[in-house]
Tab-separated table of C-alpha atoms in Angstrom:
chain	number	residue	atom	x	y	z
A	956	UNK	CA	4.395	-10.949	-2.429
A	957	UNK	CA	6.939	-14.081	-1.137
A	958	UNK	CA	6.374	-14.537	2.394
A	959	UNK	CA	5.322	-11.967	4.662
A	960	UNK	CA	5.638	-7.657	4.413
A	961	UNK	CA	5.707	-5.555	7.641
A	962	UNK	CA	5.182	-1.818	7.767
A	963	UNK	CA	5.064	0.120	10.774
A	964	UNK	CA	3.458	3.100	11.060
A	965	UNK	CA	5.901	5.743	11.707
A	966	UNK	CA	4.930	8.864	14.389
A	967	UNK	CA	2.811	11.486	13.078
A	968	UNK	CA	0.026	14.017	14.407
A	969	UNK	CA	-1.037	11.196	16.815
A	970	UNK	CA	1.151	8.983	18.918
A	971	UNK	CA	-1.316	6.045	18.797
A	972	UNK	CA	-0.495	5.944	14.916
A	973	UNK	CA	3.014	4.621	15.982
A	974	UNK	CA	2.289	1.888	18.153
A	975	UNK	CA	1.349	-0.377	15.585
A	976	UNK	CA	2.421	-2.796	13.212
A	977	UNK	CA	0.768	-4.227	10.099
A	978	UNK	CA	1.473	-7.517	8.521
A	979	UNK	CA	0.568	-9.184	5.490
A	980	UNK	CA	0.368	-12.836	4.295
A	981	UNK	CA	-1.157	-14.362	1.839
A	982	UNK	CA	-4.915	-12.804	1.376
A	983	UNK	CA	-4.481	-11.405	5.122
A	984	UNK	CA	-3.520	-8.476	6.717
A	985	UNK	CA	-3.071	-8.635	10.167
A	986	UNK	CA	-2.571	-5.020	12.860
A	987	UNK	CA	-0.832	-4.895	16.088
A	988	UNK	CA	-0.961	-2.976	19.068
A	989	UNK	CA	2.971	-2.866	19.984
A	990	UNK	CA	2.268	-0.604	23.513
A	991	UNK	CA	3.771	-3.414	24.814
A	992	UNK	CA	6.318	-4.482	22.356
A	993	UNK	CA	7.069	-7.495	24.364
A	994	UNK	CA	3.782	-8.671	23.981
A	995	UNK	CA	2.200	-7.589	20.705
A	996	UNK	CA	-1.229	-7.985	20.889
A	997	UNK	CA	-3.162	-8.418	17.372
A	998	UNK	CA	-6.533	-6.186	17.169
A	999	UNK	CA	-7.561	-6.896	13.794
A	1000	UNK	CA	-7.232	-9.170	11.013
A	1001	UNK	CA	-8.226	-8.585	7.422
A	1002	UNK	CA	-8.916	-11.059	4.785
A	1003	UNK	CA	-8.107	-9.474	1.117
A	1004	UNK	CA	-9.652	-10.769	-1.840
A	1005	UNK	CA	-6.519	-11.734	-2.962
A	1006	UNK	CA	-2.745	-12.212	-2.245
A	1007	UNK	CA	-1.172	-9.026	-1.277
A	1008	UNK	CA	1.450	-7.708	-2.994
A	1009	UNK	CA	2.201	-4.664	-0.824
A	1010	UNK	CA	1.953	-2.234	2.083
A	1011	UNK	CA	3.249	1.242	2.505
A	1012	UNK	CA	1.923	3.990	5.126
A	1013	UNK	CA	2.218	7.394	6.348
A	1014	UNK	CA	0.837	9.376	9.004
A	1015	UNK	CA	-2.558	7.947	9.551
A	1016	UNK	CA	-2.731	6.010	5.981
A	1017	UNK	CA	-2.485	2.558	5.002
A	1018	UNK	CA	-2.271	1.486	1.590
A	1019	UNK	CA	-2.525	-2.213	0.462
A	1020	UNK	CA	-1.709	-3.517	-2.533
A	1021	UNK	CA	-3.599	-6.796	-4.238
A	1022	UNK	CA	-4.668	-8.344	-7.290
A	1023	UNK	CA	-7.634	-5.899	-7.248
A	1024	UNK	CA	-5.727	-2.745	-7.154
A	1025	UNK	CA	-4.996	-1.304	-4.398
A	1026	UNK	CA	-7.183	-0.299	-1.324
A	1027	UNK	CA	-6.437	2.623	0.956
A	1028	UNK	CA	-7.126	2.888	4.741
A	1029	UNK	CA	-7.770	5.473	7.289
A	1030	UNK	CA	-6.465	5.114	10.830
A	1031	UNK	CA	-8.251	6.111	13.133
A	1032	UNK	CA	-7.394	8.046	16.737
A	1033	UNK	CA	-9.186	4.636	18.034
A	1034	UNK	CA	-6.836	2.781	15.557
A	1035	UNK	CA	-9.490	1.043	13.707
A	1036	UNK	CA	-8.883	0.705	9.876
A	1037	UNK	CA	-11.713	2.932	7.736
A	1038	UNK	CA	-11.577	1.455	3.862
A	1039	UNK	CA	-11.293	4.596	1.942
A	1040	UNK	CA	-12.282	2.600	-1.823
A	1041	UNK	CA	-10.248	0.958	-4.046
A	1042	UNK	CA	-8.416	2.146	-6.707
A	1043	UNK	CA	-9.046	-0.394	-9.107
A	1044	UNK	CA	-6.984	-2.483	-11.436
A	1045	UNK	CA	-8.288	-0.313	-14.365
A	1046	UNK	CA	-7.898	2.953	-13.010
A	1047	UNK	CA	-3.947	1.384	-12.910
A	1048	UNK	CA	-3.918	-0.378	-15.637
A	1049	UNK	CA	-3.418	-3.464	-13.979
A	1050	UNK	CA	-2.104	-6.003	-10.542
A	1051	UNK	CA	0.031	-3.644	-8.746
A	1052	UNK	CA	3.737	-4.841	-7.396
A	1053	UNK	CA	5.790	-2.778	-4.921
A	1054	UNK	CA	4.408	-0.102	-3.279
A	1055	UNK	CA	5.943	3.794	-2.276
A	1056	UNK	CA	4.678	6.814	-1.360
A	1057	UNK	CA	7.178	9.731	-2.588
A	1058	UNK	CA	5.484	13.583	-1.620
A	1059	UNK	CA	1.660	13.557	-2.506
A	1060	UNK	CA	1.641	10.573	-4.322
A	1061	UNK	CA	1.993	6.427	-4.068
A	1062	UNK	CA	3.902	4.875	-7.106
A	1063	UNK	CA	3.190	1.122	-7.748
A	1064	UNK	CA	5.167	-1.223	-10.216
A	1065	UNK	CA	3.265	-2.929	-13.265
A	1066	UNK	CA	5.635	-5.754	-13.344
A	1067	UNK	CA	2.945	-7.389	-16.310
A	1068	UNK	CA	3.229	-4.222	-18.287
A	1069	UNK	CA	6.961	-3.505	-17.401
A	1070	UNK	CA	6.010	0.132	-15.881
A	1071	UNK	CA	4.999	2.256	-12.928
A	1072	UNK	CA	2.502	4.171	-12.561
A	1073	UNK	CA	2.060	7.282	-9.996
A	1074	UNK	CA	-1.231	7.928	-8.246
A	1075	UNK	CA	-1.818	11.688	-6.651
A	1076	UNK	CA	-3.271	11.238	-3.153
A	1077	UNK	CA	-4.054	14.775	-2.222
A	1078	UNK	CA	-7.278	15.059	-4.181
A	1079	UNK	CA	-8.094	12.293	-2.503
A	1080	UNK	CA	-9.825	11.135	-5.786
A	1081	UNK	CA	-6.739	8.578	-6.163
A	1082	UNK	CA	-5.898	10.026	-9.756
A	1083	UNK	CA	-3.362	7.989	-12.282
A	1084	UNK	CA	-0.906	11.186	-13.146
A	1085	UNK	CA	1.786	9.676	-15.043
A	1086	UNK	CA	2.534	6.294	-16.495
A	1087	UNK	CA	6.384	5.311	-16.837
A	1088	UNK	CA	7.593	2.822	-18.986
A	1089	UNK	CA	10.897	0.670	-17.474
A	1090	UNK	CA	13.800	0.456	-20.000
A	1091	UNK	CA	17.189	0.085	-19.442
A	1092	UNK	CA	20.374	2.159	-20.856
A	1093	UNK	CA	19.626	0.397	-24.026
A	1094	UNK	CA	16.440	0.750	-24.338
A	1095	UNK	CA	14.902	-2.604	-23.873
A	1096	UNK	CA	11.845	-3.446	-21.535
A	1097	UNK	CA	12.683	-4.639	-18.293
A	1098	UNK	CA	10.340	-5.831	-15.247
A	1099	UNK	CA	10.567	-3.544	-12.528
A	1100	UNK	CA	11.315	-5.449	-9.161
A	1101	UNK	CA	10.871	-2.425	-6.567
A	1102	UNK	CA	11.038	1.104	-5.901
């Protein structure tokens, strides 16, 4: 990831869920409480074992993306982040991109392998469904940028 990414956590079964923003630089990941969206006050701060790639959310999910794979959070009613595993780099078949959840499942780009790969999330056993290889009109490899 260049710079910084910025999801916030849209409105869902519980109104905490969207008074909060997540950030992430660098190996960090960084939540705030916007209650006061004047004042933003930060209530936790992550470091990652790598540089992260990605963030995408919904409803009281977090998932972040890194050289590792990418790791899956729970928020809870107190807004405190609950690591759900990782789904790994080999489950993937390797260092996610972009992230985006579409229905039950979170695609990720392979920009190394020029594909994307969708993940089913209602198992909740993080299952690789369907690998998708990115070629143009012509039929030639490309790197996939986003989603």
């Amino acid at each position: 990831m260049n710079g910084t990414e910025a999801v916030t956590v849209p409105a869902a079964r519980m109104p905490e869920i969207a008074r909060q923003l997540f950030a992430a630089g660098g190996r960090k990941l960084l939540q705030f409480d916007l209650t006061l969206p004047a004042a933003p006050e930060k209530i936790a701060e992550l470091e990652m074992a790598g540089e992260i790639n990605a963030l995408a959310s919904r409803d009281d999910l977090l998932y972040v993306g890194y050289k590792a794979g990418v790791r899956p959070y729970r928020i809870g009613q107190d807004l405190k982040l609950t690591d759900l595993g990782l789904i790994s780099v080999q489950q993937l078949g390797g260092v996610p991109g972009r992230l985006r959840l579409a229905g039950s499942s979170l695609w990720a780009t392979r920009p190394q392998q020029r594909q994307l790969v969708e993940v089913e999330l209602a198992s909740g056993e993080f299952r690789v469904v369907r690998r998708v290889a990115t070629r143009d009109q012509a039929g030639n490899p490309f790197v996939p940028e986003d989603l």
